[in-house]
Amino acid sequence: PDGSHDVPADRVTHRNLLKQSLDEIISHKVDPRFLQDTLEGKLYGRGTEAFVVGSNDFYLSYATKNGLLLTLDVGHYHPTESVGDKISAILPFVKGLVIHAGRSVRGDSDHVPTLLDETLVQIAEEAVRSGRLDKIYWQLCYGDSSINRIAAWVIGARATQKSLLY
């Protein structure tokens, strides 16, 4: 199970099972030219309000220990939390970062970002200032159903490019 709606009596067993599963998955080596393993922590989800097995702390620790990429999904953090600040704090310790550059609207992530989105601009500034753009990958997929998929991708990709140039 991914988590619990209420406070569980045992968190350790679930996390040990997840660690064992991940250990088994990454034991099968694939040429990194074709596949880069990345982990993305969850803060909460429907039905897992009190406990998430694959939390941000769990996956950050696992990625650091095992030389994997870590995904930072912008829509999974509190609106006042600085996702850009996480880049310089995490990047020296992981193989690389994947930035899922979406926009959160009242807790619903994956909306199309715009250049006016200060979170995207801050993340781009920190990515460029890190001097390690070679270790940062950009994930541009959006679940915003209010516009068509092609328009969403073009608008979001262009906003991301402009924010990097900014």
PDB file of C-alpha atoms in Angstrom:
ATOM      1  CA  PRO A   1       0.000   0.000   0.000  1.00  0.00           C
ATOM      2  CA  ASP A   2       1.113   3.547  -0.708  1.00  0.00           C
ATOM      3  CA  GLY A   3      -0.143   4.927   2.573  1.00  0.00           C
ATOM      4  CA  SER A   4      -2.885   5.306   5.093  1.00  0.00           C
ATOM      5  CA  HIS A   5      -5.898   7.541   5.531  1.00  0.00           C
ATOM      6  CA  ASP A   6      -5.338   7.548   9.269  1.00  0.00           C
ATOM      7  CA  VAL A   7      -2.284   7.143  11.489  1.00  0.00           C
ATOM      8  CA  PRO A   8      -0.988   3.557  11.117  1.00  0.00           C
ATOM      9  CA  ALA A   9       0.221   1.409  13.987  1.00  0.00           C
ATOM     10  CA  ASP A  10       3.259   0.299  11.966  1.00  0.00           C
ATOM     11  CA  ARG A  11       5.105   2.524   9.499  1.00  0.00           C
ATOM     12  CA  VAL A  12       8.381   0.585   9.526  1.00  0.00           C
ATOM     13  CA  THR A  13       7.085  -2.585   7.884  1.00  0.00           C
ATOM     14  CA  HIS A  14       5.638  -0.661   4.926  1.00  0.00           C
ATOM     15  CA  ARG A  15       8.847   1.290   4.380  1.00  0.00           C
ATOM     16  CA  ASN A  16      10.989  -1.840   4.687  1.00  0.00           C
ATOM     17  CA  LEU A  17       8.842  -3.509   2.020  1.00  0.00           C
ATOM     18  CA  LEU A  18       9.235  -0.490  -0.264  1.00  0.00           C
ATOM     19  CA  LYS A  19      13.008  -0.462   0.280  1.00  0.00           C
ATOM     20  CA  GLN A  20      13.266  -4.192  -0.489  1.00  0.00           C
ATOM     21  CA  SER A  21      11.207  -3.715  -3.661  1.00  0.00           C
ATOM     22  CA  LEU A  22      13.337  -0.799  -4.824  1.00  0.00           C
ATOM     23  CA  ASP A  23      16.533  -2.716  -4.044  1.00  0.00           C
ATOM     24  CA  GLU A  24      15.304  -5.555  -6.254  1.00  0.00           C
ATOM     25  CA  ILE A  25      14.291  -3.197  -9.065  1.00  0.00           C
ATOM     26  CA  ILE A  26      17.621  -1.343  -9.216  1.00  0.00           C
ATOM     27  CA  SER A  27      19.611  -4.582  -8.968  1.00  0.00           C
ATOM     28  CA  HIS A  28      18.717  -5.136 -12.634  1.00  0.00           C
ATOM     29  CA  LYS A  29      21.132  -2.812 -14.412  1.00  0.00           C
ATOM     30  CA  VAL A  30      20.092  -1.004 -17.592  1.00  0.00           C
ATOM     31  CA  ASP A  31      22.382   1.074 -19.796  1.00  0.00           C
ATOM     32  CA  PRO A  32      22.012   4.669 -18.484  1.00  0.00           C
ATOM     33  CA  ARG A  33      22.010   5.964 -22.078  1.00  0.00           C
ATOM     34  CA  PHE A  34      18.540   4.441 -22.368  1.00  0.00           C
ATOM     35  CA  LEU A  35      17.116   4.688 -18.856  1.00  0.00           C
ATOM     36  CA  GLN A  36      17.720   6.948 -15.873  1.00  0.00           C
ATOM     37  CA  ASP A  37      16.019   5.799 -12.670  1.00  0.00           C
ATOM     38  CA  THR A  38      14.345   8.572 -10.694  1.00  0.00           C
ATOM     39  CA  LEU A  39      12.205   8.639  -7.591  1.00  0.00           C
ATOM     40  CA  GLU A  40       9.452  11.110  -6.754  1.00  0.00           C
ATOM     41  CA  GLY A  41       8.233  11.497  -3.219  1.00  0.00           C
ATOM     42  CA  LYS A  42       4.642  12.191  -2.399  1.00  0.00           C
ATOM     43  CA  LEU A  43       3.488  14.482   0.367  1.00  0.00           C
ATOM     44  CA  TYR A  44      -0.083  13.256   0.483  1.00  0.00           C
ATOM     45  CA  GLY A  45      -2.755  11.821  -1.743  1.00  0.00           C
ATOM     46  CA  ARG A  46      -6.387  10.845  -1.658  1.00  0.00           C
ATOM     47  CA  GLY A  47      -6.690   8.158   0.955  1.00  0.00           C
ATOM     48  CA  THR A  48      -3.177   8.755   2.283  1.00  0.00           C
ATOM     49  CA  GLU A  49      -3.630  11.950   4.241  1.00  0.00           C
ATOM     50  CA  ALA A  50      -1.896  10.718   7.422  1.00  0.00           C
ATOM     51  CA  PHE A  51       0.906   8.498   6.124  1.00  0.00           C
ATOM     52  CA  VAL A  52       2.655   8.112   2.778  1.00  0.00           C
ATOM     53  CA  VAL A  53       5.129   5.238   2.487  1.00  0.00           C
ATOM     54  CA  GLY A  54       7.125   6.838  -0.342  1.00  0.00           C
ATOM     55  CA  SER A  55       7.448  10.217   1.302  1.00  0.00           C
ATOM     56  CA  ASN A  56       9.786  12.944   0.119  1.00  0.00           C
ATOM     57  CA  ASP A  57      12.224  12.143   2.945  1.00  0.00           C
ATOM     58  CA  PHE A  58      12.211   8.428   2.134  1.00  0.00           C
ATOM     59  CA  TYR A  59      12.892   8.898  -1.585  1.00  0.00           C
ATOM     60  CA  LEU A  60      15.442  11.666  -1.041  1.00  0.00           C
ATOM     61  CA  SER A  61      17.387   9.370   1.272  1.00  0.00           C
ATOM     62  CA  TYR A  62      17.070   6.379  -1.040  1.00  0.00           C
ATOM     63  CA  ALA A  63      18.117   8.347  -4.149  1.00  0.00           C
ATOM     64  CA  THR A  64      21.109   9.817  -2.338  1.00  0.00           C
ATOM     65  CA  LYS A  65      22.288   6.451  -1.025  1.00  0.00           C
ATOM     66  CA  ASN A  66      21.832   4.632  -4.345  1.00  0.00           C
ATOM     67  CA  GLY A  67      22.995   7.231  -6.860  1.00  0.00           C
ATOM     68  CA  LEU A  68      19.607   7.826  -8.470  1.00  0.00           C
ATOM     69  CA  LEU A  69      17.887  10.900  -9.838  1.00  0.00           C
ATOM     70  CA  LEU A  70      15.298  12.637  -7.669  1.00  0.00           C
ATOM     71  CA  THR A  71      12.155  14.235  -9.080  1.00  0.00           C
ATOM     72  CA  LEU A  72      10.852  17.461  -7.573  1.00  0.00           C
ATOM     73  CA  ASP A  73       7.225  17.843  -8.613  1.00  0.00           C
ATOM     74  CA  VAL A  74       6.410  21.510  -8.120  1.00  0.00           C
ATOM     75  CA  GLY A  75       2.742  20.727  -7.565  1.00  0.00           C
ATOM     76  CA  HIS A  76       3.476  18.496  -4.576  1.00  0.00           C
ATOM     77  CA  TYR A  77       4.734  21.239  -2.287  1.00  0.00           C
ATOM     78  CA  HIS A  78       2.975  23.852  -0.215  1.00  0.00           C
ATOM     79  CA  PRO A  79       2.363  27.046  -2.243  1.00  0.00           C
ATOM     80  CA  THR A  80       4.591  29.067   0.102  1.00  0.00           C
ATOM     81  CA  GLU A  81       7.407  26.477   0.095  1.00  0.00           C
ATOM     82  CA  SER A  82      10.422  27.367  -2.054  1.00  0.00           C
ATOM     83  CA  VAL A  83      11.026  24.517  -4.489  1.00  0.00           C
ATOM     84  CA  GLY A  84      13.853  26.510  -6.085  1.00  0.00           C
ATOM     85  CA  ASP A  85      15.694  26.557  -2.766  1.00  0.00           C
ATOM     86  CA  LYS A  86      15.707  22.760  -2.767  1.00  0.00           C
ATOM     87  CA  ILE A  87      17.938  22.637  -5.875  1.00  0.00           C
ATOM     88  CA  SER A  88      21.126  23.868  -4.223  1.00  0.00           C
ATOM     89  CA  ALA A  89      20.353  21.853  -1.084  1.00  0.00           C
ATOM     90  CA  ILE A  90      19.836  18.525  -2.874  1.00  0.00           C
ATOM     91  CA  LEU A  91      21.825  18.668  -6.128  1.00  0.00           C
ATOM     92  CA  PRO A  92      25.299  18.140  -4.575  1.00  0.00           C
ATOM     93  CA  PHE A  93      24.173  14.801  -3.129  1.00  0.00           C
ATOM     94  CA  VAL A  94      22.131  13.108  -5.872  1.00  0.00           C
ATOM     95  CA  LYS A  95      23.001  11.911  -9.356  1.00  0.00           C
ATOM     96  CA  GLY A  96      20.701  14.586 -10.768  1.00  0.00           C
ATOM     97  CA  LEU A  97      17.300  16.220 -10.482  1.00  0.00           C
ATOM     98  CA  VAL A  98      14.172  15.986 -12.568  1.00  0.00           C
ATOM     99  CA  ILE A  99      12.046  19.108 -12.282  1.00  0.00           C
ATOM    100  CA  HIS A 100       8.377  18.415 -12.951  1.00  0.00           C
ATOM    101  CA  ALA A 101       7.572  21.969 -13.950  1.00  0.00           C
ATOM    102  CA  GLY A 102       3.849  22.196 -13.375  1.00  0.00           C
ATOM    103  CA  ARG A 103       1.773  24.706 -11.501  1.00  0.00           C
ATOM    104  CA  SER A 104      -0.377  23.979  -8.491  1.00  0.00           C
ATOM    105  CA  VAL A 105      -3.853  25.436  -8.220  1.00  0.00           C
ATOM    106  CA  ARG A 106      -5.454  24.894  -4.803  1.00  0.00           C
ATOM    107  CA  GLY A 107      -3.675  21.593  -4.260  1.00  0.00           C
ATOM    108  CA  ASP A 108      -4.303  20.273  -7.778  1.00  0.00           C
ATOM    109  CA  SER A 109      -0.978  19.948  -9.576  1.00  0.00           C
ATOM    110  CA  ASP A 110      -0.030  19.610 -13.242  1.00  0.00           C
ATOM    111  CA  HIS A 111      -1.542  22.856 -14.470  1.00  0.00           C
ATOM    112  CA  VAL A 112       0.352  24.584 -17.266  1.00  0.00           C
ATOM    113  CA  PRO A 113       2.962  27.043 -15.947  1.00  0.00           C
ATOM    114  CA  THR A 114       3.333  30.501 -17.421  1.00  0.00           C
ATOM    115  CA  LEU A 115       6.252  32.890 -17.367  1.00  0.00           C
ATOM    116  CA  LEU A 116       4.315  34.903 -14.782  1.00  0.00           C
ATOM    117  CA  ASP A 117       4.549  31.920 -12.424  1.00  0.00           C
ATOM    118  CA  GLU A 118       7.117  33.110  -9.884  1.00  0.00           C
ATOM    119  CA  THR A 119       7.781  29.536  -8.752  1.00  0.00           C
ATOM    120  CA  LEU A 120       8.915  28.503 -12.240  1.00  0.00           C
ATOM    121  CA  VAL A 121      11.134  31.578 -12.580  1.00  0.00           C
ATOM    122  CA  GLN A 122      12.722  30.963  -9.166  1.00  0.00           C
ATOM    123  CA  ILE A 123      13.381  27.308 -10.011  1.00  0.00           C
ATOM    124  CA  ALA A 124      14.938  28.283 -13.354  1.00  0.00           C
ATOM    125  CA  GLU A 125      17.115  30.936 -11.693  1.00  0.00           C
ATOM    126  CA  GLU A 126      18.393  28.411  -9.147  1.00  0.00           C
ATOM    127  CA  ALA A 127      18.963  25.766 -11.829  1.00  0.00           C
ATOM    128  CA  VAL A 128      21.016  28.161 -13.962  1.00  0.00           C
ATOM    129  CA  ARG A 129      22.923  29.583 -10.978  1.00  0.00           C
ATOM    130  CA  SER A 130      23.824  26.072  -9.829  1.00  0.00           C
ATOM    131  CA  GLY A 131      26.058  25.769 -12.879  1.00  0.00           C
ATOM    132  CA  ARG A 132      24.857  22.173 -13.209  1.00  0.00           C
ATOM    133  CA  LEU A 133      22.224  22.267 -15.917  1.00  0.00           C
ATOM    134  CA  ASP A 134      23.833  19.031 -17.142  1.00  0.00           C
ATOM    135  CA  LYS A 135      22.423  17.324 -14.020  1.00  0.00           C
ATOM    136  CA  ILE A 136      18.918  18.792 -14.275  1.00  0.00           C
ATOM    137  CA  TYR A 137      16.202  17.340 -16.472  1.00  0.00           C
ATOM    138  CA  TRP A 138      12.890  19.030 -17.184  1.00  0.00           C
ATOM    139  CA  GLN A 139       9.635  17.087 -17.195  1.00  0.00           C
ATOM    140  CA  LEU A 140       6.990  18.965 -19.143  1.00  0.00           C
ATOM    141  CA  CYS A 141       3.711  17.100 -18.907  1.00  0.00           C
ATOM    142  CA  TYR A 142       0.501  18.685 -17.826  1.00  0.00           C
ATOM    143  CA  GLY A 143      -2.856  17.279 -16.796  1.00  0.00           C
ATOM    144  CA  ASP A 144      -4.744  20.536 -17.288  1.00  0.00           C
ATOM    145  CA  SER A 145      -7.867  19.456 -19.137  1.00  0.00           C
ATOM    146  CA  SER A 146      -9.117  23.009 -19.674  1.00  0.00           C
ATOM    147  CA  ILE A 147      -6.975  23.282 -22.846  1.00  0.00           C
ATOM    148  CA  ASN A 148      -5.878  20.698 -25.383  1.00  0.00           C
ATOM    149  CA  ARG A 149      -2.708  18.651 -24.831  1.00  0.00           C
ATOM    150  CA  ILE A 150      -0.652  20.183 -27.628  1.00  0.00           C
ATOM    151  CA  ALA A 151      -1.447  23.741 -26.550  1.00  0.00           C
ATOM    152  CA  ALA A 152      -0.625  22.811 -22.944  1.00  0.00           C
ATOM    153  CA  TRP A 153       2.740  21.340 -23.911  1.00  0.00           C
ATOM    154  CA  VAL A 154       3.687  24.278 -26.171  1.00  0.00           C
ATOM    155  CA  ILE A 155       2.682  26.933 -23.628  1.00  0.00           C
ATOM    156  CA  GLY A 156       4.395  25.124 -20.736  1.00  0.00           C
ATOM    157  CA  ALA A 157       7.571  24.334 -22.694  1.00  0.00           C
ATOM    158  CA  ARG A 158       7.844  27.922 -23.928  1.00  0.00           C
ATOM    159  CA  ALA A 159       7.333  29.295 -20.408  1.00  0.00           C
ATOM    160  CA  THR A 160      10.057  26.962 -19.129  1.00  0.00           C
ATOM    161  CA  GLN A 161      12.463  28.040 -21.890  1.00  0.00           C
ATOM    162  CA  LYS A 162      11.772  31.714 -21.238  1.00  0.00           C
ATOM    163  CA  SER A 163      12.221  31.271 -17.499  1.00  0.00           C
ATOM    164  CA  LEU A 164      15.640  29.689 -18.086  1.00  0.00           C
ATOM    165  CA  LEU A 165      16.637  32.609 -20.312  1.00  0.00           C
ATOM    166  CA  TYR A 166      15.303  35.114 -17.790  1.00  0.00           C
TER     167      TYR A 166
END
